[in-house]
XYZ file of C-alpha atoms in Angstrom:
524
model
C 0.025 0.068 -0.072
C 2.699 2.498 0.893
C 4.638 1.697 -2.366
C 1.581 2.381 -4.407
C 0.821 5.505 -2.476
C 4.310 6.886 -2.716
C 4.942 6.167 -6.318
C 1.672 7.910 -7.291
C 2.856 11.194 -5.662
C 3.543 14.022 -8.082
C 4.154 17.779 -8.122
C 0.420 18.313 -8.662
C -1.042 16.043 -5.971
C 1.580 16.753 -3.332
C 1.847 20.373 -2.904
C 1.337 20.369 0.867
C 4.774 18.853 1.393
C 7.212 21.737 1.311
C 10.240 19.606 0.830
C 8.762 17.707 -1.979
C 10.236 19.980 -4.574
C 13.717 19.399 -3.344
C 13.247 15.652 -3.311
C 11.948 15.894 -6.976
C 14.964 17.687 -8.301
C 17.310 15.375 -6.512
C 15.520 12.180 -7.369
C 15.269 13.083 -11.195
C 18.410 15.073 -11.349
C 16.582 18.144 -12.976
C 15.866 21.750 -12.099
C 12.461 23.349 -11.347
C 11.804 26.878 -12.340
C 12.749 29.278 -9.480
C 14.011 26.382 -7.498
C 17.409 25.322 -6.263
C 19.825 23.038 -8.067
C 20.341 19.405 -6.682
C 22.675 19.197 -3.942
C 21.863 22.636 -2.713
C 23.778 24.534 -5.502
C 22.119 27.827 -6.582
C 20.675 27.848 -10.091
C 23.227 28.616 -12.758
C 26.155 27.690 -10.346
C 28.789 25.264 -11.683
C 27.406 21.780 -11.717
C 23.874 22.893 -12.248
C 22.031 20.353 -14.593
C 20.893 21.815 -17.929
C 17.734 19.648 -18.122
C 14.600 21.148 -16.657
C 12.042 19.270 -14.790
C 8.743 18.645 -16.858
C 6.511 17.734 -13.974
C 5.507 14.619 -15.817
C 8.224 12.441 -14.320
C 7.023 9.464 -12.262
C 8.747 7.897 -9.302
C 9.714 4.307 -9.850
C 9.413 4.761 -13.593
C 11.907 7.506 -14.396
C 14.068 6.986 -11.257
C 14.964 4.019 -9.168
C 12.760 3.334 -6.199
C 13.306 1.102 -3.085
C 11.303 1.411 0.052
C 13.225 2.388 3.065
C 13.600 -0.507 5.451
C 12.230 1.246 8.489
C 9.035 2.406 6.821
C 7.083 -0.681 8.025
C 7.993 0.366 11.668
C 6.482 3.851 11.015
C 3.396 2.307 9.568
C 2.996 -0.129 12.444
C 3.467 2.710 14.920
C 0.654 4.739 13.256
C -1.467 1.738 13.191
C -0.837 1.048 16.903
C -1.897 4.603 17.742
C -5.093 4.108 15.651
C -5.873 0.764 17.262
C -5.337 2.344 20.642
C -7.524 5.277 19.901
C -10.248 3.045 18.565
C -10.192 0.911 21.688
C -10.278 3.936 23.935
C -13.115 5.521 21.918
C -15.154 2.344 22.302
C -14.600 2.270 26.102
C -15.053 6.158 26.616
C -17.895 6.635 24.137
C -19.969 3.405 24.150
C -22.828 5.161 22.037
C -20.396 6.016 19.186
C -19.094 9.271 17.904
C -16.792 11.732 19.796
C -17.909 12.332 23.423
C -16.690 14.646 26.066
C -14.416 12.023 27.644
C -12.542 12.095 24.327
C -12.197 15.849 24.031
C -9.313 15.926 24.636
C -8.274 12.285 25.258
C -6.338 11.360 28.389
C -2.766 10.601 27.451
C -2.096 8.025 30.230
C -5.367 6.270 29.458
C -4.478 6.193 25.739
C -1.025 4.675 26.551
C -2.710 1.836 28.482
C -4.873 1.089 25.470
C -1.993 1.203 23.093
C -0.029 -1.247 25.296
C -2.938 -3.753 25.023
C -3.370 -3.561 21.156
C -2.527 -6.820 19.157
C -2.817 -6.876 15.359
C -0.870 -7.956 12.233
C 1.333 -5.116 11.055
C 2.212 -3.996 7.478
C 4.549 -6.917 7.014
C 2.023 -9.519 8.097
C 3.835 -9.965 11.460
C 2.136 -9.655 14.851
C 2.353 -6.281 16.646
C 2.026 -6.228 20.488
C 3.651 -4.712 23.505
C 4.958 -6.375 26.719
C 4.408 -5.143 30.283
C 7.312 -2.636 29.872
C 5.807 -1.133 26.849
C 8.476 -2.557 24.522
C 7.560 -4.393 21.270
C 8.676 -8.043 21.312
C 12.021 -8.532 19.483
C 11.768 -9.908 16.001
C 14.976 -10.452 14.158
C 16.162 -12.256 10.995
C 19.287 -14.235 11.557
C 21.777 -14.310 8.692
C 24.907 -16.343 8.238
C 27.706 -15.504 5.913
C 28.380 -18.449 3.801
C 31.097 -19.101 1.098
C 34.490 -17.387 0.779
C 37.120 -16.211 -1.665
C 35.027 -13.284 -2.666
C 31.926 -15.341 -3.536
C 30.240 -15.549 -0.214
C 26.812 -14.035 0.749
C 24.645 -13.800 3.693
C 21.926 -16.290 3.931
C 18.822 -16.367 6.191
C 19.185 -19.301 8.593
C 16.492 -18.463 11.308
C 14.501 -15.839 13.251
C 14.152 -14.549 16.834
C 10.532 -14.252 17.646
C 9.951 -14.603 21.348
C 12.797 -17.260 21.192
C 15.380 -18.575 18.826
C 14.322 -20.540 15.717
C 17.151 -21.823 13.622
C 17.252 -23.808 10.452
C 20.210 -25.923 11.225
C 20.161 -27.766 7.974
C 20.565 -24.305 6.176
C 23.660 -23.485 8.224
C 27.265 -24.106 7.076
C 30.354 -24.421 9.315
C 33.194 -24.623 6.855
C 34.045 -27.196 4.274
C 35.175 -29.916 6.760
C 32.487 -29.784 9.240
C 28.714 -29.954 9.398
C 28.314 -29.328 13.190
C 28.682 -25.982 14.875
C 31.810 -25.139 16.775
C 31.625 -25.304 20.592
C 30.775 -22.141 22.349
C 32.398 -22.793 25.734
C 35.423 -21.632 27.586
C 36.639 -25.204 28.425
C 35.242 -28.557 27.328
C 34.644 -31.247 30.051
C 37.746 -33.182 30.762
C 37.868 -36.832 29.529
C 38.418 -39.873 31.720
C 41.675 -39.867 33.547
C 42.097 -36.144 33.236
C 41.940 -33.567 36.008
C 40.883 -29.919 35.867
C 43.587 -27.287 36.278
C 41.839 -24.021 36.920
C 42.957 -21.040 34.925
C 44.055 -18.161 37.224
C 41.607 -15.369 37.394
C 39.038 -17.124 35.118
C 36.908 -19.412 37.462
C 34.864 -21.031 34.841
C 37.849 -22.040 32.621
C 40.297 -24.803 33.183
C 43.012 -26.826 31.421
C 42.648 -30.651 31.289
C 45.839 -32.528 32.446
C 46.119 -36.302 31.957
C 46.962 -38.195 35.177
C 50.445 -39.489 34.268
C 52.640 -42.581 35.198
C 50.865 -44.716 37.827
C 48.358 -41.928 38.871
C 44.580 -42.162 38.758
C 41.937 -39.450 39.048
C 40.603 -39.332 42.508
C 38.318 -36.396 41.901
C 37.742 -33.658 39.262
C 40.818 -31.688 40.409
C 43.218 -34.396 42.024
C 45.393 -37.159 40.663
C 46.821 -39.658 43.272
C 49.353 -42.383 42.754
C 48.262 -46.025 42.936
C 49.685 -48.310 45.659
C 52.941 -50.203 44.806
C 51.005 -53.461 43.929
C 48.508 -51.631 41.811
C 48.363 -49.886 38.458
C 45.759 -47.526 37.019
C 43.013 -48.769 34.590
C 43.395 -47.623 30.944
C 41.008 -44.695 31.497
C 42.840 -43.855 34.830
C 39.591 -43.691 36.823
C 40.696 -46.250 39.489
C 43.521 -48.671 40.356
C 43.553 -52.377 39.770
C 45.803 -55.261 40.694
C 49.129 -55.700 38.712
C 49.437 -59.155 37.101
C 52.041 -61.444 38.367
C 54.605 -63.348 36.326
C 55.136 -66.686 38.245
C 57.787 -68.363 36.009
C 59.733 -68.142 32.814
C 57.484 -68.752 29.875
C 58.069 -71.601 27.377
C 59.952 -69.393 24.834
C 62.438 -68.324 27.449
C 62.804 -71.615 29.155
C 62.922 -73.838 25.996
C 66.600 -73.468 25.116
C 67.916 -73.889 28.767
C 65.617 -76.942 29.320
C 66.622 -78.484 26.097
C 70.389 -78.067 26.797
C 69.810 -79.420 30.331
C 67.824 -82.516 29.257
C 70.507 -83.367 26.609
C 73.311 -82.842 29.096
C 71.636 -85.151 31.613
C 70.993 -87.932 28.914
C 74.629 -87.679 27.865
C 75.885 -87.786 31.361
C 73.751 -90.764 32.152
C 75.012 -92.443 29.071
C 78.713 -91.799 29.962
C 77.954 -92.964 33.522
C 76.391 -96.159 32.287
C 79.272 -96.942 29.863
C 81.887 -96.352 32.752
C 79.926 -98.613 35.130
C 79.589 -101.328 32.515
C 83.285 -101.139 31.667
C 84.460 -100.561 35.242
C 87.367 -102.929 35.174
C 88.750 -101.867 31.788
C 92.195 -100.082 31.575
C 90.746 -96.785 30.400
C 88.220 -96.594 33.180
C 90.860 -97.465 35.662
C 93.506 -95.051 34.290
C 90.986 -92.155 34.382
C 90.669 -92.542 38.200
C 87.327 -94.280 38.582
C 86.453 -92.661 41.993
C 86.948 -89.111 40.842
C 85.387 -89.767 37.463
C 82.117 -90.731 39.182
C 82.268 -87.703 41.425
C 83.010 -85.485 38.354
C 80.021 -87.017 36.616
C 77.795 -86.457 39.704
C 78.841 -82.778 39.791
C 78.201 -82.389 36.016
C 74.721 -83.918 36.527
C 74.013 -81.493 39.397
C 74.987 -78.522 37.102
C 72.572 -79.660 34.421
C 69.699 -80.225 37.022
C 70.000 -76.791 38.458
C 68.397 -75.549 35.211
C 65.018 -77.107 36.148
C 65.092 -75.396 39.523
C 65.957 -72.005 37.990
C 62.934 -72.016 35.650
C 60.471 -73.617 38.115
C 57.794 -71.352 39.846
C 59.504 -69.869 42.942
C 58.319 -71.150 46.402
C 59.998 -71.902 49.733
C 61.157 -75.257 48.652
C 62.423 -74.287 45.262
C 64.276 -71.206 46.759
C 65.933 -73.445 49.322
C 67.169 -75.927 46.736
C 68.459 -73.002 44.519
C 70.604 -71.776 47.396
C 71.858 -75.332 48.142
C 72.519 -76.549 44.573
C 73.275 -73.412 42.519
C 76.873 -73.509 43.387
C 77.135 -77.035 44.599
C 77.176 -78.773 41.198
C 79.941 -76.473 40.027
C 81.954 -76.684 43.297
C 81.863 -80.356 43.049
C 82.936 -80.442 39.445
C 85.762 -78.007 39.759
C 86.940 -79.534 43.039
C 87.335 -82.836 41.324
C 89.091 -81.252 38.362
C 91.350 -79.256 40.612
C 92.165 -82.307 42.654
C 93.068 -84.223 39.406
C 95.085 -81.327 38.046
C 96.903 -80.823 41.236
C 97.771 -84.519 41.476
C 99.094 -84.615 37.936
C 101.195 -81.440 38.625
C 102.608 -82.731 41.924
C 103.501 -86.104 40.410
C 105.307 -84.476 37.552
C 107.129 -81.938 39.781
C 108.062 -84.544 42.313
C 109.412 -86.762 39.557
C 111.913 -84.112 38.608
C 113.479 -84.185 41.983
C 113.014 -87.680 43.338
C 111.673 -91.156 42.542
C 109.497 -91.030 45.723
C 105.810 -90.304 44.905
C 104.144 -87.342 46.493
C 101.767 -87.657 49.393
C 97.915 -87.758 49.073
C 97.694 -89.184 45.489
C 95.728 -92.269 46.471
C 92.117 -92.572 45.330
C 90.910 -92.293 49.062
C 93.119 -89.149 49.485
C 91.796 -87.679 46.329
C 88.114 -88.235 47.390
C 88.674 -86.668 50.767
C 90.348 -83.658 49.173
C 87.439 -83.238 46.625
C 84.606 -83.586 49.295
C 86.564 -81.249 51.616
C 86.731 -78.544 48.945
C 83.174 -78.882 47.807
C 81.846 -79.326 51.390
C 82.856 -75.796 52.186
C 80.134 -74.775 49.580
C 77.694 -76.988 51.309
C 78.337 -75.589 54.702
C 78.160 -72.023 53.563
C 74.811 -72.595 51.824
C 73.359 -74.599 54.881
C 74.544 -71.701 57.187
C 72.828 -69.230 54.969
C 69.559 -71.270 54.970
C 69.633 -71.388 58.836
C 70.512 -67.596 59.339
C 68.094 -66.348 56.736
C 65.406 -68.769 55.758
C 64.315 -68.654 52.135
C 61.115 -67.323 50.827
C 59.473 -66.307 47.609
C 58.318 -62.735 47.049
C 56.370 -60.691 44.561
C 58.646 -57.848 43.424
C 56.466 -55.042 41.832
C 59.373 -52.559 41.538
C 61.273 -54.915 39.371
C 58.392 -55.166 36.939
C 57.498 -51.426 36.912
C 57.829 -50.088 33.420
C 57.025 -46.560 32.011
C 53.901 -47.848 30.572
C 51.560 -49.095 33.365
C 49.868 -51.457 30.828
C 53.200 -53.369 30.517
C 53.827 -53.594 34.286
C 53.977 -56.863 35.973
C 54.771 -58.197 39.422
C 57.607 -60.680 39.486
C 57.439 -63.672 41.608
C 61.027 -64.538 42.587
C 63.119 -65.891 45.263
C 64.812 -63.497 47.819
C 67.980 -63.623 45.796
C 69.076 -60.576 43.815
C 71.960 -60.559 41.388
C 74.557 -60.238 44.094
C 73.165 -63.284 46.127
C 73.267 -65.288 42.876
C 76.942 -64.425 42.343
C 77.688 -65.083 45.953
C 76.359 -68.701 45.403
C 78.776 -69.062 42.453
C 81.698 -67.068 43.820
C 83.352 -70.114 45.516
C 82.905 -72.397 42.500
C 84.349 -69.722 40.219
C 87.404 -69.487 42.564
C 87.885 -73.289 42.233
C 87.607 -72.954 38.481
C 90.281 -70.155 38.388
C 92.673 -72.202 40.747
C 92.163 -75.204 38.478
C 92.987 -73.081 35.398
C 96.159 -71.851 37.088
C 97.278 -75.529 37.651
C 96.309 -76.477 34.188
C 98.628 -73.671 32.972
C 101.425 -74.972 35.156
C 100.810 -78.594 33.935
C 100.797 -77.645 30.264
C 104.392 -79.180 29.885
C 103.437 -82.544 31.305
C 104.463 -85.405 28.965
C 101.849 -87.253 26.858
C 101.846 -90.168 29.174
C 99.802 -87.964 31.582
C 96.923 -88.286 29.196
C 94.369 -86.063 31.117
C 96.555 -82.941 31.710
C 96.055 -81.414 28.276
C 92.254 -82.108 27.969
C 91.804 -80.672 31.452
C 93.759 -77.507 30.367
C 91.581 -77.111 27.224
C 88.478 -77.602 29.247
C 89.456 -74.893 31.772
C 90.482 -72.468 29.031
C 87.147 -72.990 27.351
C 85.187 -72.618 30.586
C 86.877 -69.354 31.253
C 85.779 -67.926 27.970
C 82.217 -69.002 28.736
C 82.062 -67.335 31.960
C 83.829 -64.196 30.585
C 80.928 -63.924 28.151
C 78.340 -64.559 30.838
C 79.203 -61.441 32.762
C 78.216 -58.661 30.193
C 75.073 -60.497 29.142
C 73.951 -61.192 32.712
C 74.456 -57.634 33.977
C 73.348 -56.018 30.716
C 70.023 -57.784 30.915
C 69.637 -56.474 34.467
C 69.631 -52.860 33.076
C 67.149 -53.661 30.348
C 64.277 -51.181 29.827
C 62.003 -54.136 29.308
C 63.328 -56.101 32.317
C 60.067 -57.603 33.324
C 59.371 -59.082 30.001
C 62.758 -59.696 28.633
C 65.691 -58.834 30.996
C 64.769 -61.012 33.921
C 64.433 -64.140 31.772
C 67.533 -63.313 29.723
C 69.443 -63.202 33.107
C 67.997 -66.732 34.011
C 68.504 -68.089 30.524
C 72.091 -66.686 30.408
C 72.948 -68.213 33.741
C 71.519 -71.613 33.034
C 72.930 -71.898 29.527
C 76.393 -70.828 30.860
C 76.291 -73.521 33.558
C 75.167 -76.133 31.039
C 78.024 -75.119 28.601
C 80.558 -75.136 31.383
C 79.269 -78.641 32.334
C 79.381 -79.728 28.707
C 83.038 -78.802 28.191
C 84.576 -81.398 30.560
C 81.960 -83.968 29.604
C 82.948 -83.490 25.960
C 86.783 -83.012 26.331
C 87.418 -85.614 29.129
C 84.727 -88.255 28.663
C 83.900 -88.262 24.917
C 87.288 -89.629 23.803
C 87.167 -92.368 26.378
C 83.593 -93.351 25.559
C 84.618 -93.368 21.895
C 87.487 -95.841 22.482
C 85.484 -98.091 24.880
C 82.563 -98.472 22.455
C 84.189 -98.137 18.966
C 87.706 -99.419 19.599
C 87.498 -101.937 22.316
C 90.812 -103.380 21.093
C 92.574 -100.362 22.395
C 91.002 -100.879 25.742
C 92.670 -104.168 26.600
C 95.401 -104.789 29.199
C 98.841 -105.064 27.762
C 100.351 -108.442 27.935
C 103.803 -108.680 29.401
């Protein structure tokens, strides 16, 4: 209606508007007689258009026309006033017409009626007022969509006594279809604590509870007890699993070597017993040979104790026999080597044989030397009874998921080496005598094999040290290092037992079984 009315205005039908002439000259860029030039320049001044207004120009036809955006509010205001007056007139003058109560109208009373009006305005939208006299807010909501110079605003909703959005019409960038969060800080996830931002009470940073900590409350992380580890989401603590023995992959090689070694030892022992009265068995010193075989068998057998699940009995047997087999083996070898060396040295000076070279003397010396190991181990058992314990510190890794408690005997690396220290001392002493006896004539047929056996054994134990202590420092100790230590120890012991078994007994068994003609007493 307003557009039709305004575009129909002309110089002839709108003379009452004193400023309409100026609008006409400005809108059509022309000059009326006795008027002012557009933009306020006097007629004839520079910039004055030459064309004169004819009066037949029409708004919207000869000039562009677009309604001012606020016109509808002016129309609605006039309509609100009219509806208020009409309501007040109906109340003050029931009989119709203008009565004395409306001449003049009471302004406060009129305001009350205006606040109560409700009608559809010029744009078809409801017009009303709240208790404060304000019109309800009505807003069109636009979102700028697009980019790179081609974007435009697009209507995506309205505010009419509340927000009404067309979410499917909204766009949030090329990579997301959901609106960005409009919060200062997002809620912390599981296992994260809130660290408040100084000076901003409603904002915080989320910090993950690290290491072996769990989230006790929204703001606190606490460490789990030594035997516990946090759950993957760090909301509570749980028990740490316990490794009770070496797994099959770790124990397979040591057990295989020990089994083969025991079978070979049993075969050699059976061969010697069967050919007990033959010259080769007699010449090798039957009594010490059997003692040496017993020591070798004990060395092989300790592997089964080392890979077994720790308990009081297993821990006690480990203390007793970890060094006992090696002590018995090297005590017998030391006694043999010392006997050969003394016989050779005595022969250089006199034809009188040295003392303590009889089989009985040799056995007494051997059992005395190895008995010291047994006495020390028994004393240790009495002073400090053995027990098994679960070591959670040994199995604690940087990643709590990989942490394990380790069931082990109360023997650390130092205690293990203490069990072997005396046996290693006997081994070194035997090696010294083997070096001294290297010039013994060939008739002393065991001197050189014993020497080779001791040299090889020293190499084995020299290689044992770096691997054993290197595994102790392994970052994956719980999964790898501990069992590498056990495997290294048992394999080294099996190899050290296999050396004398192979160098001292294999040649004799070979002759006894395959060349019996060389195992016959010589006829005089």
